[in-house]
Amino acid sequence: MDDTVDTVMEVLRGHASCRRYATDPIDDAPIREIVGAAQRAATSSNLQLWSAIVIRNPATRSRLAELCGGQPHIEAAPVFIAWLADRSRLDRAAELRGYSQDTSTLESFLVAAVDTAVAMQNATVAAEAMGLGTCYIGGLRNDTAAVIELLGLPEHVFPIAGMTLGVPARPSRRTKPRLSLDGVLHCETFTPVDDQTLFDYDEIMRATGIYRDRHQPGTRPDGSAAEQIADDEYGWLEHSARRVSAPQRPNLSEQVRRQGYRLA
Ligand SMILES: Cc1cc2nc3c(=O)[nH]c(=O)nc-3n(C[C@H](O)[C@H](O)[C@H](O)COP(=O)(O)O)c2cc1C
């Protein structure tokens, strides 16, 4: 039992997104195991409100890479999995029993999105336990209308995120430091973050050098663009502040509504 705990913890602690892949193909068998592991995840009221599409076709992956903002690892990985919030099965289940599914509230979409996220993470852990590499692709929500058309998604099916999957080009990847545990772990009631926690993490992340040549655009509250700053001043604080300084995917709620969720 202890060995099992150690092994699981080792897989979890060793997580690192993989963006460089070997050309080795991935058989159906491990993919079925990975998606099967996702199915074992907890799911709200056992409704299982998600689906996964496995995409190997190079032309489709190439189009997806484009739609996801030109991310080269989508073409480099032999497999792309589109993870979808899916209430379409429940439309049919309700119909078969003489009901009609209500998708008028935000909750109906959120539950399906959470179910999908919980399932995806099981898939990530399963894949990494098998020595495979994955990377989530939130870019799948950049142009959901095009993704919906490309993948033929019906009403009540909405892309939550993609995932690249393949054999890592390098056997071990550097894990990315996280905030200190006390920066995210609260006791009994909520405690606002203290600045020192953020400064300490900023320093740690700056020292990794991962932001070199990766400065984000940012928008000041008066609408002006973020000014250029030197690499040694650009850390997690600047990077994250810039990332959250402008609206992200502002037409998403419109797209979700078009797929039949009213979000009331
Ligand atoms: C929902 C979600 C969406 C993400 N989208 C992308 C993406 O579009 N492209 C990418 O390269 N990485 C993406 N990532 C990976 C994150 O950048 C990565 O998890 C984070 O930087 C922490 O690094 P690590 O996973 O190596 O620990 C995404 C991660 C999550 C959870």
Short mmCIF file of C-alpha atoms and ligand atoms in Angstrom, two decimals:
data_model
loop_
_atom_site.label_atom_id
_atom_site.label_comp_id
_atom_site.label_asym_id
_atom_site.label_seq_id
_atom_site.Cartn_x
_atom_site.Cartn_y
_atom_site.Cartn_z
CA MET A 1 0.00 0.00 0.00
CA ASP A 2 2.78 2.44 0.96
CA ASP A 3 4.51 1.71 -2.32
CA THR A 4 1.32 2.59 -4.19
CA VAL A 5 1.03 5.90 -2.34
CA ASP A 6 4.68 6.69 -3.06
CA THR A 7 4.23 5.87 -6.74
CA VAL A 8 1.10 8.02 -7.10
CA MET A 9 2.71 10.92 -5.24
CA GLU A 10 5.82 10.62 -7.38
CA VAL A 11 3.74 10.86 -10.56
CA LEU A 12 1.83 13.87 -9.20
CA ARG A 13 4.96 15.67 -7.99
CA GLY A 14 6.75 14.95 -11.26
CA HIS A 15 4.12 16.65 -13.44
CA ALA A 16 5.45 18.96 -16.09
CA SER A 17 3.64 19.97 -19.27
CA CYS A 18 5.27 18.50 -22.36
CA ARG A 19 5.68 20.61 -25.48
CA ARG A 20 8.34 18.57 -27.30
CA TYR A 21 7.45 15.18 -28.65
CA ALA A 22 9.19 12.27 -30.32
CA THR A 23 7.64 11.08 -33.58
CA ASP A 24 6.60 7.70 -32.11
CA PRO A 25 2.93 6.96 -32.76
CA ILE A 26 0.62 6.16 -29.84
CA ASP A 27 -1.49 3.00 -30.13
CA ASP A 28 -5.19 2.89 -29.40
CA ALA A 29 -4.67 0.69 -26.32
CA PRO A 30 -2.95 3.30 -24.10
CA ILE A 31 -5.36 5.98 -25.28
CA ARG A 32 -8.31 3.81 -24.28
CA GLU A 33 -6.67 3.27 -20.89
CA ILE A 34 -6.10 7.00 -20.47
CA VAL A 35 -9.67 7.95 -21.36
CA GLY A 36 -10.88 5.00 -19.26
CA ALA A 37 -8.96 6.49 -16.31
CA ALA A 38 -10.70 9.81 -17.00
CA GLN A 39 -14.02 7.94 -16.78
CA ARG A 40 -13.16 6.75 -13.27
CA ALA A 41 -13.00 10.35 -12.03
CA ALA A 42 -15.77 11.60 -9.81
CA THR A 43 -18.62 13.15 -11.74
CA SER A 44 -21.47 15.31 -10.51
CA SER A 45 -24.52 13.10 -9.73
CA ASN A 46 -22.87 10.43 -11.91
CA LEU A 47 -24.16 12.34 -14.95
CA GLN A 48 -20.78 12.02 -16.76
CA LEU A 49 -21.21 15.26 -18.64
CA TRP A 50 -18.17 15.10 -20.91
CA SER A 51 -16.80 13.48 -24.04
CA ALA A 52 -13.35 13.24 -25.56
CA ILE A 53 -12.46 13.22 -29.26
CA VAL A 54 -9.13 11.62 -30.17
CA ILE A 55 -7.63 13.31 -33.20
CA ARG A 56 -4.68 11.84 -35.09
CA ASN A 57 -5.35 13.20 -38.57
CA PRO A 58 -2.40 15.52 -39.37
CA ALA A 59 -4.53 17.93 -41.40
CA THR A 60 -7.03 18.30 -38.55
CA ARG A 61 -4.20 18.75 -36.02
CA SER A 62 -2.62 21.33 -38.26
CA ARG A 63 -5.91 23.26 -38.46
CA LEU A 64 -6.33 22.94 -34.68
CA ALA A 65 -2.80 24.26 -34.14
CA GLU A 66 -3.79 27.29 -36.17
CA LEU A 67 -7.10 27.76 -34.33
CA CYS A 68 -5.33 27.44 -30.98
CA GLY A 69 -3.03 30.37 -31.71
CA GLY A 70 -0.28 28.65 -33.73
CA GLN A 71 1.01 26.35 -31.01
CA PRO A 72 3.65 24.10 -32.64
CA HIS A 73 3.33 21.26 -30.10
CA ILE A 74 -0.17 20.52 -31.41
CA GLU A 75 1.35 19.46 -34.72
CA ALA A 76 4.37 17.85 -33.10
CA ALA A 77 2.35 15.52 -30.85
CA PRO A 78 0.88 12.50 -32.64
CA VAL A 79 -2.41 12.76 -30.75
CA PHE A 80 -4.69 15.62 -29.80
CA ILE A 81 -7.61 15.04 -27.48
CA ALA A 82 -10.47 17.54 -27.48
CA TRP A 83 -12.21 17.51 -24.09
CA LEU A 84 -15.81 18.56 -24.34
CA ALA A 85 -18.54 19.48 -21.88
CA ASP A 86 -21.33 17.28 -23.18
CA ARG A 87 -24.94 17.37 -22.07
CA SER A 88 -26.19 16.02 -25.43
CA ARG A 89 -26.39 12.47 -24.01
CA LEU A 90 -28.61 13.79 -21.24
CA ASP A 91 -30.89 15.40 -23.82
CA ARG A 92 -31.46 11.91 -25.17
CA ALA A 93 -31.71 10.27 -21.74
CA ALA A 94 -34.33 12.83 -20.68
CA GLU A 95 -36.22 12.39 -23.94
CA LEU A 96 -36.23 8.60 -23.59
CA ARG A 97 -37.97 9.01 -20.26
CA GLY A 98 -40.40 11.73 -21.39
CA TYR A 99 -38.56 14.72 -19.96
CA SER A 100 -36.73 17.68 -21.40
CA GLN A 101 -33.32 18.73 -20.09
CA ASP A 102 -33.15 22.23 -18.62
CA THR A 103 -29.98 24.04 -19.67
CA SER A 104 -31.12 27.55 -18.82
CA THR A 105 -28.84 28.24 -15.88
CA LEU A 106 -25.12 28.92 -15.58
CA GLU A 107 -25.01 25.92 -13.23
CA SER A 108 -25.93 23.50 -16.05
CA PHE A 109 -22.89 24.63 -18.04
CA LEU A 110 -20.56 24.94 -15.06
CA VAL A 111 -21.29 21.42 -13.82
CA ALA A 112 -20.46 20.01 -17.24
CA ALA A 113 -17.27 22.11 -17.44
CA VAL A 114 -16.17 20.99 -13.98
CA ASP A 115 -16.91 17.33 -14.81
CA THR A 116 -14.76 17.71 -17.92
CA ALA A 117 -11.88 19.30 -15.99
CA VAL A 118 -11.91 16.62 -13.31
CA ALA A 119 -11.87 13.91 -16.00
CA MET A 120 -9.06 15.58 -17.99
CA GLN A 121 -6.82 15.69 -14.97
CA ASN A 122 -7.26 11.95 -14.38
CA ALA A 123 -6.21 11.47 -18.01
CA THR A 124 -3.12 13.60 -17.46
CA VAL A 125 -2.07 11.61 -14.42
CA ALA A 126 -2.70 8.30 -16.21
CA ALA A 127 -0.69 9.39 -19.25
CA GLU A 128 2.21 10.63 -17.13
CA ALA A 129 2.17 7.41 -15.09
CA MET A 130 2.67 5.58 -18.42
CA GLY A 131 5.64 7.81 -19.23
CA LEU A 132 3.74 9.80 -21.85
CA GLY A 133 3.71 13.59 -22.07
CA THR A 134 0.69 15.86 -22.20
CA CYS A 135 -0.07 19.54 -22.44
CA TYR A 136 -3.45 21.14 -21.89
CA ILE A 137 -4.52 23.47 -24.66
CA GLY A 138 -6.85 26.21 -23.46
CA GLY A 139 -6.30 27.74 -26.89
CA LEU A 140 -9.10 25.41 -28.02
CA ARG A 141 -11.42 28.15 -26.75
CA ASN A 142 -9.84 30.85 -28.94
CA ASP A 143 -12.29 30.34 -31.79
CA THR A 144 -14.92 27.95 -30.53
CA ALA A 145 -17.22 28.55 -33.50
CA ALA A 146 -14.54 27.19 -35.85
CA VAL A 147 -13.71 24.28 -33.51
CA ILE A 148 -17.40 23.39 -33.21
CA GLU A 149 -17.67 23.29 -36.99
CA LEU A 150 -14.38 21.39 -37.51
CA LEU A 151 -15.29 18.68 -34.99
CA GLY A 152 -19.01 18.59 -35.77
CA LEU A 153 -20.17 19.37 -32.23
CA PRO A 154 -23.95 19.33 -31.74
CA GLU A 155 -26.06 21.43 -29.37
CA HIS A 156 -24.97 21.21 -25.72
CA VAL A 157 -21.45 20.06 -26.61
CA PHE A 158 -18.77 22.68 -25.95
CA PRO A 159 -14.96 22.52 -26.17
CA ILE A 160 -13.36 23.05 -22.75
CA ALA A 161 -9.71 22.33 -23.53
CA GLY A 162 -7.48 20.29 -25.75
CA MET A 163 -4.63 18.03 -24.77
CA THR A 164 -1.56 17.05 -26.72
CA LEU A 165 -0.35 13.51 -26.08
CA GLY A 166 2.78 11.72 -27.13
CA VAL A 167 6.13 10.28 -26.18
CA PRO A 168 8.22 13.11 -24.70
CA ALA A 169 11.24 14.06 -26.78
CA ARG A 170 13.25 14.28 -23.56
CA PRO A 171 12.85 11.67 -20.84
CA SER A 172 12.63 14.15 -17.97
CA ARG A 173 11.26 17.67 -17.88
CA ARG A 174 11.88 20.39 -15.33
CA THR A 175 8.93 20.81 -12.97
CA LYS A 176 7.73 24.39 -12.70
CA PRO A 177 7.86 25.80 -9.15
CA ARG A 178 4.53 26.65 -7.53
CA LEU A 179 3.50 29.22 -4.93
CA SER A 180 4.40 28.15 -1.41
CA LEU A 181 1.82 25.78 0.04
CA ASP A 182 0.88 28.38 2.64
CA GLY A 183 0.09 30.78 -0.17
CA VAL A 184 -2.83 28.59 -1.25
CA LEU A 185 -3.71 26.62 1.90
CA HIS A 186 -6.08 28.37 4.32
CA CYS A 187 -7.18 27.20 7.74
CA GLU A 188 -10.88 27.35 8.66
CA THR A 189 -11.54 30.74 7.02
CA PHE A 190 -10.01 32.68 4.16
CA THR A 191 -6.81 34.64 4.71
CA PRO A 192 -5.83 37.17 2.01
CA VAL A 193 -2.44 36.48 0.47
CA ASP A 194 0.47 38.37 2.01
CA ASP A 195 2.68 40.25 -0.40
CA GLN A 196 5.86 38.52 0.76
CA THR A 197 4.50 35.19 -0.50
CA LEU A 198 4.07 36.77 -3.92
CA PHE A 199 7.49 38.47 -3.86
CA ASP A 200 9.21 35.25 -2.84
CA TYR A 201 7.55 33.31 -5.65
CA ASP A 202 8.28 36.08 -8.12
CA GLU A 203 11.96 35.74 -7.26
CA ILE A 204 11.92 31.95 -7.63
CA MET A 205 10.20 32.14 -11.00
CA ARG A 206 12.44 34.91 -12.29
CA ALA A 207 15.45 32.78 -11.43
CA THR A 208 14.18 29.93 -13.65
CA GLY A 209 14.66 32.16 -16.70
CA ILE A 210 11.44 30.89 -18.30
CA TYR A 211 10.18 34.36 -19.12
CA ARG A 212 13.21 35.29 -21.18
CA ASP A 213 11.92 36.36 -24.61
CA ARG A 214 8.39 35.55 -23.50
CA HIS A 215 7.16 38.94 -22.31
CA GLN A 216 3.38 39.21 -22.56
CA PRO A 217 1.53 42.27 -23.80
CA GLY A 218 -0.30 44.03 -20.96
CA THR A 219 -2.82 46.85 -20.59
CA ARG A 220 -2.63 49.54 -17.89
CA PRO A 221 -5.93 50.66 -16.25
CA ASP A 222 -5.86 53.83 -18.40
CA GLY A 223 -5.78 51.65 -21.53
CA SER A 224 -2.11 52.25 -22.35
CA ALA A 225 0.12 49.35 -23.32
CA ALA A 226 2.63 47.86 -20.89
CA GLU A 227 6.05 49.37 -21.38
CA GLN A 228 9.11 47.28 -22.23
CA ILE A 229 11.02 46.18 -19.17
CA ALA A 230 14.29 44.37 -18.64
CA ASP A 231 14.33 40.58 -18.25
CA ASP A 232 15.60 40.82 -14.69
CA GLU A 233 12.53 42.83 -13.66
CA TYR A 234 10.11 40.54 -15.44
CA GLY A 235 8.96 37.68 -13.22
CA TRP A 236 5.77 35.86 -12.30
CA LEU A 237 4.16 39.05 -10.95
CA GLU A 238 4.67 41.07 -14.13
CA HIS A 239 3.86 38.12 -16.39
CA SER A 240 0.67 37.20 -14.53
CA ALA A 241 -0.43 40.80 -14.02
CA ARG A 242 -0.09 41.40 -17.76
CA ARG A 243 -1.98 38.21 -18.58
CA VAL A 244 -4.98 39.24 -16.46
CA SER A 245 -4.93 42.95 -17.40
CA ALA A 246 -7.25 42.64 -20.41
CA PRO A 247 -10.46 40.69 -21.03
CA GLN A 248 -9.81 37.11 -22.09
CA ARG A 249 -11.93 35.59 -24.86
CA PRO A 250 -14.66 38.21 -24.46
CA ASN A 251 -17.11 36.51 -26.85
CA LEU A 252 -17.05 33.15 -25.09
CA SER A 253 -20.38 33.50 -23.29
CA GLU A 254 -21.98 34.30 -26.65
CA GLN A 255 -20.49 31.09 -28.10
CA VAL A 256 -21.64 29.02 -25.13
CA ARG A 257 -25.16 30.42 -25.56
CA ARG A 258 -25.09 29.49 -29.24
CA GLN A 259 -24.49 25.87 -28.22
CA GLY A 260 -27.74 25.94 -26.28
CA TYR A 261 -26.75 27.06 -22.77
CA ARG A 262 -28.55 30.20 -21.60
CA LEU A 263 -26.22 30.91 -18.62
CA ALA A 264 -29.03 32.56 -16.63
C1 LIG B 1 -6.83 24.67 -18.58
C2 LIG B 1 -5.40 24.81 -19.04
C3 LIG B 1 -5.13 25.36 -20.27
C4 LIG B 1 -3.81 25.44 -20.73
N1 LIG B 1 -3.58 25.90 -22.00
C5 LIG B 1 -2.33 25.84 -22.51
C6 LIG B 1 -2.11 26.17 -23.87
O1 LIG B 1 -3.01 26.57 -24.63
N2 LIG B 1 -0.84 26.02 -24.34
C7 LIG B 1 0.19 25.58 -23.57
O2 LIG B 1 1.30 25.44 -24.08
N3 LIG B 1 0.01 25.27 -22.27
C8 LIG B 1 -1.23 25.38 -21.72
N4 LIG B 1 -1.46 25.02 -20.42
C9 LIG B 1 -0.35 24.52 -19.60
C10 LIG B 1 0.07 25.57 -18.57
O3 LIG B 1 0.77 26.60 -19.20
C11 LIG B 1 0.94 24.87 -17.50
O4 LIG B 1 0.19 23.88 -16.87
C12 LIG B 1 1.47 25.87 -16.47
O5 LIG B 1 2.34 26.80 -17.05
C13 LIG B 1 2.22 25.14 -15.37
O6 LIG B 1 3.28 24.39 -15.93
P1 LIG B 1 3.39 22.82 -15.72
O7 LIG B 1 2.10 22.21 -16.20
O8 LIG B 1 4.56 22.37 -16.55
O9 LIG B 1 3.60 22.59 -14.26
C14 LIG B 1 -2.74 24.99 -19.91
C15 LIG B 1 -3.04 24.46 -18.65
C16 LIG B 1 -4.33 24.37 -18.22
C17 LIG B 1 -4.62 23.76 -16.87
#
